[in-house]
Short mmCIF file of C-alpha atoms in Angstrom, two decimals:
data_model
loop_
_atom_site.label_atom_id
_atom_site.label_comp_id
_atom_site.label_asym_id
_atom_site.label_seq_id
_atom_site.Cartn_x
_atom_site.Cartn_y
_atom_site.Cartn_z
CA UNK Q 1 -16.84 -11.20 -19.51
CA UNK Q 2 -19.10 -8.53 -20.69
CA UNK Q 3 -16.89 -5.42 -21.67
CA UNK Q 4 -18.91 -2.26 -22.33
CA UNK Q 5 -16.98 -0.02 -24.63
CA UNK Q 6 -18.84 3.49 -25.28
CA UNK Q 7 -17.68 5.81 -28.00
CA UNK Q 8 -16.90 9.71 -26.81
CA UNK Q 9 -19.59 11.66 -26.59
CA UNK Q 10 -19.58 13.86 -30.06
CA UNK Q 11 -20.72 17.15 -28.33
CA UNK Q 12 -19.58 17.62 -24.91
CA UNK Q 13 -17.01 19.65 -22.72
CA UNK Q 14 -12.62 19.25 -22.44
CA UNK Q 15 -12.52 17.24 -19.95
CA UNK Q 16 -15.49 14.48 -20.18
CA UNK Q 17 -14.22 14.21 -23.71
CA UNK Q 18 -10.96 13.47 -22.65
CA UNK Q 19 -12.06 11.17 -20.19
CA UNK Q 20 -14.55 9.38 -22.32
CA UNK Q 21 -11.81 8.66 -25.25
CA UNK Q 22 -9.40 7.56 -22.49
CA UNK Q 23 -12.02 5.12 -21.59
CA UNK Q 24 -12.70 4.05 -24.91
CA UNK Q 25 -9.28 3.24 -25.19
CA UNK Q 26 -9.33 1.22 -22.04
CA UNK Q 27 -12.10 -1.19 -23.15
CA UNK Q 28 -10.43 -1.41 -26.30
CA UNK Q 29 -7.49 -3.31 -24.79
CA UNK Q 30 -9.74 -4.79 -22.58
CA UNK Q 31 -11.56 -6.18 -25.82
CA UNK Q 32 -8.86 -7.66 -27.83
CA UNK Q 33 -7.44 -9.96 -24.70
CA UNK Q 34 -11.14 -10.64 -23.96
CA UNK Q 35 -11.70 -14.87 -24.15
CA UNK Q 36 -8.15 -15.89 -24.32
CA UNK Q 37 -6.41 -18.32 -21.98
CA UNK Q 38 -2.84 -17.88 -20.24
CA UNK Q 39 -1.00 -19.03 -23.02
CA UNK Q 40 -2.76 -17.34 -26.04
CA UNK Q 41 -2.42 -13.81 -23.71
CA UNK Q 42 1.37 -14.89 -22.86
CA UNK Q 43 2.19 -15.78 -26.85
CA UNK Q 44 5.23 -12.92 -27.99
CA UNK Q 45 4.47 -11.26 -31.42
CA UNK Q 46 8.05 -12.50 -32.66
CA UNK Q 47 11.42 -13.05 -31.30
CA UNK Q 48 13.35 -11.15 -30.02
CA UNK Q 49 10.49 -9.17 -28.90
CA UNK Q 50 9.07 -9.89 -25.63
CA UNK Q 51 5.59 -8.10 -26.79
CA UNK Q 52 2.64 -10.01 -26.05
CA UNK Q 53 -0.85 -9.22 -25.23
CA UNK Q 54 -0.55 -9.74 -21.69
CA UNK Q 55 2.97 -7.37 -21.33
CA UNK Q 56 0.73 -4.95 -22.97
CA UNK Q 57 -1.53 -5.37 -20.04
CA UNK Q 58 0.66 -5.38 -17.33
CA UNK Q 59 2.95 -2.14 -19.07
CA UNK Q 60 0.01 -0.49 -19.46
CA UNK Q 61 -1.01 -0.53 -15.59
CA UNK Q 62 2.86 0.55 -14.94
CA UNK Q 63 1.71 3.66 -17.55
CA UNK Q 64 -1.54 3.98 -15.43
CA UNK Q 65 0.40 3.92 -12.53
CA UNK Q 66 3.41 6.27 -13.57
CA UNK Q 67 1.04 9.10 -14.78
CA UNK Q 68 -1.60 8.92 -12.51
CA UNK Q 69 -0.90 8.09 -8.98
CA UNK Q 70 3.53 8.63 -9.11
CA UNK Q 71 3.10 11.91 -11.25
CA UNK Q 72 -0.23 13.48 -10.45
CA UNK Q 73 -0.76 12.58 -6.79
CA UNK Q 74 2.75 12.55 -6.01
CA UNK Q 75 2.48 9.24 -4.55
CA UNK Q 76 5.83 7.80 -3.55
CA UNK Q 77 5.66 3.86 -4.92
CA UNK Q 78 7.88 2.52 -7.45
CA UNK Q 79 6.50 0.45 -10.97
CA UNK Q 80 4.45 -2.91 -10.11
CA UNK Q 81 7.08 -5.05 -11.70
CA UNK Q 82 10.11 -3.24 -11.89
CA UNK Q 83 12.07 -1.58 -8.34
CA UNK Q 84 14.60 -0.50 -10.91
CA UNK Q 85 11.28 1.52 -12.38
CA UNK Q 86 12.46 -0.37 -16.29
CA UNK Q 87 9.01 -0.33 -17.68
CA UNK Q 88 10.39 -2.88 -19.67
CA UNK Q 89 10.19 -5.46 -17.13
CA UNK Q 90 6.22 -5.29 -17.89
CA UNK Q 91 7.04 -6.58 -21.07
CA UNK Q 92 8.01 -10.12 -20.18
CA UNK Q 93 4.83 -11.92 -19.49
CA UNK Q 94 6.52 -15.34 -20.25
CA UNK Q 95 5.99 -16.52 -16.54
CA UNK Q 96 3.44 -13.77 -15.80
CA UNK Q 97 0.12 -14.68 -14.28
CA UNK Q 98 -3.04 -13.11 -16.67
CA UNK Q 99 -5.34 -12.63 -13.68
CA UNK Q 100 -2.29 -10.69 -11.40
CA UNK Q 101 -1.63 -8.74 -14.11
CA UNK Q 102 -5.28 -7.45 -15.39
CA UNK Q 103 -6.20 -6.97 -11.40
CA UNK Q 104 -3.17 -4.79 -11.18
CA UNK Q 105 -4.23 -2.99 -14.35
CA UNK Q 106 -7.84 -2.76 -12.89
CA UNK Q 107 -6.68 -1.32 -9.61
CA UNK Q 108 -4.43 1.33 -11.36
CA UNK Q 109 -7.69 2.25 -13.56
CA UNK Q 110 -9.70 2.72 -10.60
CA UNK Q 111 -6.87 5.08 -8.98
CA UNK Q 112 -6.17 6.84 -11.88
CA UNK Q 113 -9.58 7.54 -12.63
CA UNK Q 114 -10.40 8.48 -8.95
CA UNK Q 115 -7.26 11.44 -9.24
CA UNK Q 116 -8.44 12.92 -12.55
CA UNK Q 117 -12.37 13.19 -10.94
CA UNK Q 118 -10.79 14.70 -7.62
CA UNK Q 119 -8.55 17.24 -9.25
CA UNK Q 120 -9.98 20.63 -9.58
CA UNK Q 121 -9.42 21.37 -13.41
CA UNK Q 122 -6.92 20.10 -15.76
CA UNK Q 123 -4.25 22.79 -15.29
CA UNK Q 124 -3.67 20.83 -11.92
CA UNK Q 125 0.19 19.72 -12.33
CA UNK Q 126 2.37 17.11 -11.52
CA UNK Q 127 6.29 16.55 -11.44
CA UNK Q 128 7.71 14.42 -14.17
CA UNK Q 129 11.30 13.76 -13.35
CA UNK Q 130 12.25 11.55 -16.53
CA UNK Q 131 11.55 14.60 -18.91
CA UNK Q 132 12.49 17.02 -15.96
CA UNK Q 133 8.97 18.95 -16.49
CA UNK Q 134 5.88 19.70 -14.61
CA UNK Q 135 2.71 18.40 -16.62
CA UNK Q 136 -0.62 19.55 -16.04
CA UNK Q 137 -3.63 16.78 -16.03
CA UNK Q 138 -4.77 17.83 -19.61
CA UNK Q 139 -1.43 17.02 -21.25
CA UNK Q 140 -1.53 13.22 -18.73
CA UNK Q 141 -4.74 12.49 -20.07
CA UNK Q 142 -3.73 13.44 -24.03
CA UNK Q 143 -0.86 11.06 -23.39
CA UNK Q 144 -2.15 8.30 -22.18
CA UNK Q 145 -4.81 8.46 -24.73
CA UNK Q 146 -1.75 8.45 -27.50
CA UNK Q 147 -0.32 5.23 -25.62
CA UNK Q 148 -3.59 3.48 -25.33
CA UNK Q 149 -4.31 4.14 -29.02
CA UNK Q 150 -0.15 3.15 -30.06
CA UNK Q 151 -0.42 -0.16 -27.91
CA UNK Q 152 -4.42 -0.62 -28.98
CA UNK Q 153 -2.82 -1.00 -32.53
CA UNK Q 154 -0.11 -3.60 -31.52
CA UNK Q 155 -2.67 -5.93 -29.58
CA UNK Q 156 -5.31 -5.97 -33.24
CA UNK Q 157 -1.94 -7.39 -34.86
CA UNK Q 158 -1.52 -9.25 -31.78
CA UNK Q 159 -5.05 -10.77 -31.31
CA UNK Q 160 -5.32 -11.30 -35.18
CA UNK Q 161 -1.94 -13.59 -35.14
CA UNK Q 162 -3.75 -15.66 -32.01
CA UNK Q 163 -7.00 -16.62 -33.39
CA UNK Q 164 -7.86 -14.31 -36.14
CA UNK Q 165 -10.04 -12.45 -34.63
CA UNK Q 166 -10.17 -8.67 -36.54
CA UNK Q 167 -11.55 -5.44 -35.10
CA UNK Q 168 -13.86 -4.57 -32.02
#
């Protein structure tokens, strides 16, 4: 698969910066689970943890999902894996299959990315109830660019323990 990964633009405006480093972030995963097979994707960093390259794909399209569509747009649907809404169902990839999980992860890109453009600015707000807060679009976006860039750090450890392969 060809995976196009652009760096943010160094000049530009709030909110195409914003989105351009979220994307960056989003390739980036995309990039270290790029050529593996089921089992290399499904292979946990070390017990007891359940973290493997492909939970980090499927929690983050619950995170996609969450933020985007259940927060911003108000959109009444529970996680993808979880009706108890534990994101650390997402986690457990051990029977998980890689191409369910990255088209669920596509499909909550494309939604989430479809909100931000359709908002009018990024003071629009949405309801979180786990902090008990409303959270405007800017403050979404900042977040999921800190998770992206957290779990982006777990999956070069990750890919480097699979085949050795360093970097992007």
């Amino acid at each position: 698969m060809t995976i196009e990964r652009m760096g943010p633009p160094l000049r530009a405006g709030e909110r195409e910066s914003l989105r351009a480093s979220l994307d960056f972030h989003r390739a980036t995963l995309a990039l270290k689970t790029d050529g593996l097979d089921a089992g290399q994707l499904r292979r946990r960093s070390m017990p007891p943890s359940q973290l493997s390259l492909l939970g980090l794909v499927r929690h983050m399209a619950e995170v996609e999902r969450t933020w985007f569509r259940r927060v911003i747009a108000a959109e009444d649907i529970g996680l993808v894996w979880s009706p108890e809404g534990d994101f650390q169902v997402a986690y457990d990839a051990a029977e998980a299959d890689p191409e369910e999980a990255f088209d669920a992860w596509r499909t909550e890109i494309e939604h989430a990315r479809r909100i931000e453009q359709a908002a009018e600015s990024l003071e629009v707000t949405g309801y979180q109830p786990r902090w008990g807060e409303h959270v405007s679009l800017r403050a979404v976006m900042l977040h999921m660019i800190h998770e992206y860039a957290r779990h982006n750090g777990h999956a070069d450890f990750l890919r480097e323990g699979i085949d050795g392969v360093v970097g992007v």
